[in-house]
PDB file of C-alpha atoms in Angstrom:
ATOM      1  CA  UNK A   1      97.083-116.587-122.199  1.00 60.00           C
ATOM      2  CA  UNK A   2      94.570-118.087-124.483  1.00 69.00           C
ATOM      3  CA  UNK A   3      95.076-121.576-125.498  1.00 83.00           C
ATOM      4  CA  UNK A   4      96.414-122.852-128.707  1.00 93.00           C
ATOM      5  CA  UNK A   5      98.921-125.075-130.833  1.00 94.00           C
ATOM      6  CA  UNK A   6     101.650-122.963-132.266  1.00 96.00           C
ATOM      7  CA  UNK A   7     103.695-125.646-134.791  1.00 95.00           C
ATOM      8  CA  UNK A   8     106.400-124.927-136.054  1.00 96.00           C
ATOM      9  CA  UNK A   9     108.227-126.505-138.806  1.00 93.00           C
ATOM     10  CA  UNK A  10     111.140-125.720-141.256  1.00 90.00           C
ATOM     11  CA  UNK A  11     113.984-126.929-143.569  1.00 87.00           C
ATOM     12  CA  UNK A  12     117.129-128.591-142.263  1.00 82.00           C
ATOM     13  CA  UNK A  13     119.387-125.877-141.082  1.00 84.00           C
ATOM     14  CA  UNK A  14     116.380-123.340-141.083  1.00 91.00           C
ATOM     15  CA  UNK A  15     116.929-122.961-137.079  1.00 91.00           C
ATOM     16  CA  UNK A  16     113.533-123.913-136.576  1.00 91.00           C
ATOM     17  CA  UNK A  17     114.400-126.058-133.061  1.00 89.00           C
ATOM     18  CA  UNK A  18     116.146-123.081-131.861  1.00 93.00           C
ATOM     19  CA  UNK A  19     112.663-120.954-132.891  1.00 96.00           C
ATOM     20  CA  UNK A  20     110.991-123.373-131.294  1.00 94.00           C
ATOM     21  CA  UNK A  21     112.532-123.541-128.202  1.00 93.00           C
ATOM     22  CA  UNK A  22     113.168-119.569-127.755  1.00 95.00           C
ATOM     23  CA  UNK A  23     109.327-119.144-128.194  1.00 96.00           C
ATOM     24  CA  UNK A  24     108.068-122.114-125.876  1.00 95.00           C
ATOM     25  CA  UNK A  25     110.753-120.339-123.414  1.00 95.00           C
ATOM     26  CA  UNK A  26     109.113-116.878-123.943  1.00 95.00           C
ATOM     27  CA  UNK A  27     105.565-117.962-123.703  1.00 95.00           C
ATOM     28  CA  UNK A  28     106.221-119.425-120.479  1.00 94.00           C
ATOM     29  CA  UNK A  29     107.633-116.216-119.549  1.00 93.00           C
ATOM     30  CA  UNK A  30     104.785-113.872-120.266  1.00 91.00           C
ATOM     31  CA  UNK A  31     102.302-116.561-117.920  1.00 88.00           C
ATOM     32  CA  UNK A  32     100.344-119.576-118.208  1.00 81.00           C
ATOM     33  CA  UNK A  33     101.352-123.474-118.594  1.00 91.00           C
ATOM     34  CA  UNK A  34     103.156-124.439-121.621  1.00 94.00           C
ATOM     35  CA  UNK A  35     104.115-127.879-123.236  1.00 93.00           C
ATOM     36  CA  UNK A  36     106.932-128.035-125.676  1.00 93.00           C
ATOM     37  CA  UNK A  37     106.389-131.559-127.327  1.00 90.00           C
ATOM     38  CA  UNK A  38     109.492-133.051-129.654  1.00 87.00           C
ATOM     39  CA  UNK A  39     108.194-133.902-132.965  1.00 84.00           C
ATOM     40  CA  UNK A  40     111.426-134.233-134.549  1.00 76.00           C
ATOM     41  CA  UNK A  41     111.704-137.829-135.443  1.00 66.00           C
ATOM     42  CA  UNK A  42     113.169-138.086-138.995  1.00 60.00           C
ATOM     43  CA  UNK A  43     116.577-137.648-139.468  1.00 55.00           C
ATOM     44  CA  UNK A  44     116.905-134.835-136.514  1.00 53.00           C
ATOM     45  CA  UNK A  45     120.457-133.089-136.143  1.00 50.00           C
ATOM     46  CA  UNK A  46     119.310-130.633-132.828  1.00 55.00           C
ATOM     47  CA  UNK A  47     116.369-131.538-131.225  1.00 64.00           C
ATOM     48  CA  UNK A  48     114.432-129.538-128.648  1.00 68.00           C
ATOM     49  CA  UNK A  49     114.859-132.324-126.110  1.00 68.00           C
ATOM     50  CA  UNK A  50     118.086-132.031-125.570  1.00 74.00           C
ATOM     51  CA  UNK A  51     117.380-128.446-123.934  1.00 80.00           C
ATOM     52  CA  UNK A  52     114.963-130.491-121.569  1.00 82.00           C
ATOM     53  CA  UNK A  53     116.907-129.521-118.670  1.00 84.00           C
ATOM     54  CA  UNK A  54     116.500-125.312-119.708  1.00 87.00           C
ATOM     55  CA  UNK A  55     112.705-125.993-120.778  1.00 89.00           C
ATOM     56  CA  UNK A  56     111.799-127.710-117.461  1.00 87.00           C
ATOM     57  CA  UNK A  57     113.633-125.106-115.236  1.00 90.00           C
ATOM     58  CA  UNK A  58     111.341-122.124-116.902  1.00 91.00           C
ATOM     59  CA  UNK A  59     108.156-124.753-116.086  1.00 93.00           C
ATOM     60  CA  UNK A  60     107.760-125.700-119.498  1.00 92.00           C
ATOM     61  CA  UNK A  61     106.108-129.149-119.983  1.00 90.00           C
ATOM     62  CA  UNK A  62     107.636-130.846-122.467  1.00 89.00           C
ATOM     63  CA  UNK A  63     107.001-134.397-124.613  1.00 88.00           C
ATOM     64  CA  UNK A  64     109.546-136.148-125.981  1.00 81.00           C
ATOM     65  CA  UNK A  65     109.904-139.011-128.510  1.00 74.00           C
ATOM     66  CA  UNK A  66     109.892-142.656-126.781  1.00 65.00           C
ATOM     67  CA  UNK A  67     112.187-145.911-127.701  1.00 54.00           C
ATOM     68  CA  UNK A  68     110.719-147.345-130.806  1.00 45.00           C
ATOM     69  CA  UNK A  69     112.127-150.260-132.654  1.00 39.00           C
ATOM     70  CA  UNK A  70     116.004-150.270-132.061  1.00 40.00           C
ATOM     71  CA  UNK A  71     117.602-146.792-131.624  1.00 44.00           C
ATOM     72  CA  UNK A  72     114.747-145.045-132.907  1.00 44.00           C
ATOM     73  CA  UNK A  73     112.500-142.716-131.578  1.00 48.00           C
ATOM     74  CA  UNK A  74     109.046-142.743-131.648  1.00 58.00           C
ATOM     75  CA  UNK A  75     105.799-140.830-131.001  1.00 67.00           C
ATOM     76  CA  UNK A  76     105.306-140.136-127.389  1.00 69.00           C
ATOM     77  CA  UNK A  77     101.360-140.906-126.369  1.00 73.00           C
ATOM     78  CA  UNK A  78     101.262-138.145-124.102  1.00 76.00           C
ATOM     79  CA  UNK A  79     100.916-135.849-127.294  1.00 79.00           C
ATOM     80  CA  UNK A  80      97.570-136.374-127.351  1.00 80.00           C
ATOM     81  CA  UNK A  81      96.944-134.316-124.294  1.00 79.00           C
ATOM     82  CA  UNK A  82      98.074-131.501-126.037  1.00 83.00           C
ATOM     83  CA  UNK A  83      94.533-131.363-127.828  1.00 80.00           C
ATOM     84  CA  UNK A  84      92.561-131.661-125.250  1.00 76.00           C
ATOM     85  CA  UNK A  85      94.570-129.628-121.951  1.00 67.00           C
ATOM     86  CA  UNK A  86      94.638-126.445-121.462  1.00 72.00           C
ATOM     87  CA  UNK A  87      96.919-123.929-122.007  1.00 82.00           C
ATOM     88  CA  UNK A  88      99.404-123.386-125.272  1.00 93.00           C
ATOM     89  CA  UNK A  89     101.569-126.247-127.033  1.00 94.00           C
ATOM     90  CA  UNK A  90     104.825-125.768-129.363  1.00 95.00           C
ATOM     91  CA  UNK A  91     105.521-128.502-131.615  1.00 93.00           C
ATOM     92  CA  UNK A  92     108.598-128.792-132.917  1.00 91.00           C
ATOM     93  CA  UNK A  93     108.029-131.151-135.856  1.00 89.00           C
ATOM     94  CA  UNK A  94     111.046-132.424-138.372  1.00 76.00           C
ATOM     95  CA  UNK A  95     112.100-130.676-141.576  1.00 70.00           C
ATOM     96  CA  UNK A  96     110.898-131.454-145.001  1.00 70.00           C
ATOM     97  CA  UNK A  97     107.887-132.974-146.356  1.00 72.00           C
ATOM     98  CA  UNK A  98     108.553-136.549-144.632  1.00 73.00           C
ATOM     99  CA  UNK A  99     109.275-134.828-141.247  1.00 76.00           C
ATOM    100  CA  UNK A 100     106.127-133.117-141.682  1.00 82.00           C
ATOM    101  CA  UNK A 101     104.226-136.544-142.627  1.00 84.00           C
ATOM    102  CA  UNK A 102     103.874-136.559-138.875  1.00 82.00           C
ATOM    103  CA  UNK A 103     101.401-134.174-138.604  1.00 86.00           C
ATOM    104  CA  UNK A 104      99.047-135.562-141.006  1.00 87.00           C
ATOM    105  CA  UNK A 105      97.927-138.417-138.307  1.00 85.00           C
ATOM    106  CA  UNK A 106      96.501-135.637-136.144  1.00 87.00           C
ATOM    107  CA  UNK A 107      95.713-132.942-138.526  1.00 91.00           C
ATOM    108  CA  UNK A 108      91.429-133.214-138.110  1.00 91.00           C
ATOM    109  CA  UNK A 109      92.775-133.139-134.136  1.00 90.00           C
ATOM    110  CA  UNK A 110      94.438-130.035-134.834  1.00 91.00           C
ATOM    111  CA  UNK A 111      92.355-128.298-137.794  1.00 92.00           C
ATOM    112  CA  UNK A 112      89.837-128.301-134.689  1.00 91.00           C
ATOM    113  CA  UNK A 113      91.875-126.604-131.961  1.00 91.00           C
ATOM    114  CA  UNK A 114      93.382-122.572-132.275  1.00 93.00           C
ATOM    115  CA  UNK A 115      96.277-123.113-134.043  1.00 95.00           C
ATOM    116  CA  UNK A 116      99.248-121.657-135.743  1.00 97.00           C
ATOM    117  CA  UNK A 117     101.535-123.102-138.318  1.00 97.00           C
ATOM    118  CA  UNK A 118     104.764-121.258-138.310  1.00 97.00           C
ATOM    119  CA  UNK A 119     107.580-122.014-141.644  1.00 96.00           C
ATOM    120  CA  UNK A 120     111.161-121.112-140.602  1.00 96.00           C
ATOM    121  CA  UNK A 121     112.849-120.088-143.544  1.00 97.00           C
ATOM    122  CA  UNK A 122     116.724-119.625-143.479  1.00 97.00           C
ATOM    123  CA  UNK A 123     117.328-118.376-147.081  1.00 97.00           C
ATOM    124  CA  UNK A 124     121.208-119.416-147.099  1.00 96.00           C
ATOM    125  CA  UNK A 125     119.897-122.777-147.280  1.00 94.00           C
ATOM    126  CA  UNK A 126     120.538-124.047-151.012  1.00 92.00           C
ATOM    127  CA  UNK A 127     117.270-125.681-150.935  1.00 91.00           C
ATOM    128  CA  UNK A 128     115.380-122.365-149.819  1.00 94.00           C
ATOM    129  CA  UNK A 129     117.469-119.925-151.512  1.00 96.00           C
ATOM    130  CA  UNK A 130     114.630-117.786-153.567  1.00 97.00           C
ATOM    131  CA  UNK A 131     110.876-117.286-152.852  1.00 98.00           C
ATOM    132  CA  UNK A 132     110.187-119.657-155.593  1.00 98.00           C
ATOM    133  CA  UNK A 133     112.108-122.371-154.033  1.00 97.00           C
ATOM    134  CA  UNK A 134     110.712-121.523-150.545  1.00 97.00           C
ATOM    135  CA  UNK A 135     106.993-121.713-151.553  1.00 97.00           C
ATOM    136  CA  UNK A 136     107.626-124.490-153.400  1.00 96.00           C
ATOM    137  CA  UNK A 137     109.101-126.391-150.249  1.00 94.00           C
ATOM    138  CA  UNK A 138     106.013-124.722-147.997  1.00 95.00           C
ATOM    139  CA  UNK A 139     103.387-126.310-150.680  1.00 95.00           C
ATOM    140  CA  UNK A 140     105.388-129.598-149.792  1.00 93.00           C
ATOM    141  CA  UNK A 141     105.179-129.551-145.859  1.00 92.00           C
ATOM    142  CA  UNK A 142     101.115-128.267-146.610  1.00 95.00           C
ATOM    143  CA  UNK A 143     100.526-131.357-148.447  1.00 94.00           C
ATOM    144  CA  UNK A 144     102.516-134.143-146.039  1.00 91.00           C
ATOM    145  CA  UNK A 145     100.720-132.209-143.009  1.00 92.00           C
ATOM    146  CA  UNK A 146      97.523-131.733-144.493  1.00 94.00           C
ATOM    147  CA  UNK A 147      97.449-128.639-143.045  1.00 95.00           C
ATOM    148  CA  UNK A 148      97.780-124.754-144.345  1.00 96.00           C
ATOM    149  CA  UNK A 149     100.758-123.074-143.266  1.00 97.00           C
ATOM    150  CA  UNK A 150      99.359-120.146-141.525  1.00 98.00           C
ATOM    151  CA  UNK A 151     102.636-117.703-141.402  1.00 98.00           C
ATOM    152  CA  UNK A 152     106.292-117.197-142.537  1.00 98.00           C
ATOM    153  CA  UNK A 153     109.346-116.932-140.156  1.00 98.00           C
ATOM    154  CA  UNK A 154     112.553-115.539-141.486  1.00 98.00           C
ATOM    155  CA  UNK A 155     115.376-116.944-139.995  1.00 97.00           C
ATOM    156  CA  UNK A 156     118.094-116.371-142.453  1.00 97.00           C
ATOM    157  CA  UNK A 157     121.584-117.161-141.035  1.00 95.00           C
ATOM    158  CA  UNK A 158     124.624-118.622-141.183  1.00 94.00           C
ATOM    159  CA  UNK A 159     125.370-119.936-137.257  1.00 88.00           C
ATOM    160  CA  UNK A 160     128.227-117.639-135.504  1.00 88.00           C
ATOM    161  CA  UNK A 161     128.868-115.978-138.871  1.00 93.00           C
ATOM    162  CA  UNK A 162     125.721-114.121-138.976  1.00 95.00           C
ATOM    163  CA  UNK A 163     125.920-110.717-140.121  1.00 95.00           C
ATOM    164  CA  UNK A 164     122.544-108.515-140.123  1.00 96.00           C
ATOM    165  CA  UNK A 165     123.260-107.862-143.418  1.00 96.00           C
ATOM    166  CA  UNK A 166     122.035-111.758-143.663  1.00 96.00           C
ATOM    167  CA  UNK A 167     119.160-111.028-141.646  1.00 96.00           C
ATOM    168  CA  UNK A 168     118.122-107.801-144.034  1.00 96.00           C
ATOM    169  CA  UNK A 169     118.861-110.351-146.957  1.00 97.00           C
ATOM    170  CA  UNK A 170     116.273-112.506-145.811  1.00 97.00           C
ATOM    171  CA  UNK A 171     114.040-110.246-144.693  1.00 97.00           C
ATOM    172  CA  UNK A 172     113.747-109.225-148.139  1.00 97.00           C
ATOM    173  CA  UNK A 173     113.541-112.512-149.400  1.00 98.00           C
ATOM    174  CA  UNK A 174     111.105-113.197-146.709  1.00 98.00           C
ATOM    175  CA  UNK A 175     108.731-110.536-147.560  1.00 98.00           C
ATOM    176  CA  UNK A 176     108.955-111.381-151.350  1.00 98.00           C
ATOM    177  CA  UNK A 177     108.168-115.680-150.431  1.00 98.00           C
ATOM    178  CA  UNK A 178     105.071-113.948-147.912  1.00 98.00           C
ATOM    179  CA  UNK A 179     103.797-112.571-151.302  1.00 98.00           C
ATOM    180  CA  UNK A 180     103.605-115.513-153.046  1.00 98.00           C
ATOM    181  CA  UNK A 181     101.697-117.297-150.566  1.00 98.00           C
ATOM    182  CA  UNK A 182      99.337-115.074-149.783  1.00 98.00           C
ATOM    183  CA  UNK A 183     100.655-115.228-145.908  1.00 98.00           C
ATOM    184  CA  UNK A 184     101.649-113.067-143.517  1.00 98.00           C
ATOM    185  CA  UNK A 185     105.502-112.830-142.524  1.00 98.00           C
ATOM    186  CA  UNK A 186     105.258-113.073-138.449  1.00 98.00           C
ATOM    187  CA  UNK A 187     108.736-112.530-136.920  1.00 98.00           C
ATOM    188  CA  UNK A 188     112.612-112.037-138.270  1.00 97.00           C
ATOM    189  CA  UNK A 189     114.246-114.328-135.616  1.00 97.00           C
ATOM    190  CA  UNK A 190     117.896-113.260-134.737  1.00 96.00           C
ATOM    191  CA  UNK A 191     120.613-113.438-131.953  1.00 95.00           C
ATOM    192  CA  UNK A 192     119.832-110.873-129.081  1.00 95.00           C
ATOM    193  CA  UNK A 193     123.136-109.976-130.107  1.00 94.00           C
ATOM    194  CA  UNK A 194     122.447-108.320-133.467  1.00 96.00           C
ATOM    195  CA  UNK A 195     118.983-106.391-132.798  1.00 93.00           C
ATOM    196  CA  UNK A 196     121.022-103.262-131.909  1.00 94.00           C
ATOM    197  CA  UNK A 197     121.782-103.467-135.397  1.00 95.00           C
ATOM    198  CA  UNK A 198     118.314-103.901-136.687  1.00 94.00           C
ATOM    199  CA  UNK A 199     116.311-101.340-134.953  1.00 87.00           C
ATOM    200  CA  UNK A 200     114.893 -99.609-137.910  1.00 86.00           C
ATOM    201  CA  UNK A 201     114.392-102.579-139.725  1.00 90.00           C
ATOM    202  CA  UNK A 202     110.464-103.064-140.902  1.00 89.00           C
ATOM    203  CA  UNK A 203     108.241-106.189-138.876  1.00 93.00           C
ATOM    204  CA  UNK A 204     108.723-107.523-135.995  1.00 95.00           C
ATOM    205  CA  UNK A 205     112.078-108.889-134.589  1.00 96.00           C
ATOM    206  CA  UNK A 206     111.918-111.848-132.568  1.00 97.00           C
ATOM    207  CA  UNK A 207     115.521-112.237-129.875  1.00 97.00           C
ATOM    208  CA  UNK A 208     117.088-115.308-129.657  1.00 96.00           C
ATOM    209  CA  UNK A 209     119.460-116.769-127.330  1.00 93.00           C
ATOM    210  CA  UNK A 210     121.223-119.771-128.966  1.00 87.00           C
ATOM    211  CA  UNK A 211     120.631-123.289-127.082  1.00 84.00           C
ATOM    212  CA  UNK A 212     121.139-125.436-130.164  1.00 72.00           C
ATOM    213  CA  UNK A 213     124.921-125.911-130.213  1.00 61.00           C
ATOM    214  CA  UNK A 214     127.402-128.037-131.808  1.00 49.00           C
ATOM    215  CA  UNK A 215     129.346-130.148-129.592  1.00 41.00           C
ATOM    216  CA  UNK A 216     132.721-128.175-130.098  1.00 36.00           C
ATOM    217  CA  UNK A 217     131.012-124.774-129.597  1.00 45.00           C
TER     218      UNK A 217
END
């Protein structure tokens, strides 16, 4: 498995932490040592680490946020390993533009490592509900990062509700926002559940089983 940064960021309620931790999951699965580190500092609602306990058991690595001033968390050291070790690291950094603000203290780190930066889109978000308003959110995380987004994932859904008539939605919606920014669209991300639904549907489906769980679910 060759070594890179995959990073993956995304509105709130875009499902990115559950994209994040699905694909740390199944790039431990197909080989090689893989560090899932918690980015997800600003205003988080799920967070990766609290799937530690699944990551660990499938031998991923992962780096979460340490105590900073009161109840907060704060950036873990370790992270800096991830640009210098070996094999491949998932960041799972916080939605919006000040949840991305993160990044920008290591982007020359990561500009000079193989790296991918993945948007999760989720286009029954109100704040991502058209390309227009999706690009215009990516051109925000691109400037807090300091980095170029480097590919679109559609995640469009609405939690247990999810129809794959949502997913089609925005896949279309997806493909039209991939346009606009001159990117490619990498996966539609959906339950395992509904791909028996979706199997002549055009790109590349990425299965999810759901970890990220409200506390009455």
């Amino acid at each position: 498995m060759q070594n890179k940064l995959y990073i993956i960021t995304g509105h709130y309620g875009s499902g990115k932490t559950e994209f994040a931790v699905n694909f740390a999951l199944q790039l431990a699965q197909a080989g090689g040592s893989v560090t899932l580190a918690d980015l997800d500092i600003v205003n988080p609602y799920f967070c990766s680490r609290e799937r530690k306990a699944e990551l660990e058991a499938a031998e991923v690595r992962t780096i979460l946020p340490s105590k900073g001033h009161g109840d907060l968390p704060a950036l873990n050291p370790a992270l800096l390993a991830m640009f210098e070790a070996g094999g491949v690291g998932v960041m799972d950094v916080g939605g919006d533009a000040a949840g991305a603000r993160v990044l920008g203290r290591f982007a020359a780190r990561i500009a000079a490592v193989p790296h991918e930066l993945y948007c999760v889109l989720n286009f029954n978000r109100p704040e991502t509900a058209t390309p227009e308003q999706a690009l215009r959110y990516l051109r925000e995380i691109e400037g807090s990062s300091k980095l170029r987004v480097t590919g679109l994932v559609n995640n469009t859904h609405l939690c247990t509700e999810t129809t794959a008539e949502d997913v089609l939605r925005g896949a279309a919606l997806a493909r039209e926002t991939a346009a606009l920014a001159g990117l490619p669209l990498v996966y539609h991300a959906v339950e395992r559940g509904l791909a028996a639904q979706l199997n002549s549907m055009e790109g590349e489906l990425f299965l999810m089983d759901i970890y990220m769980k409200k506390p009455w679910e």
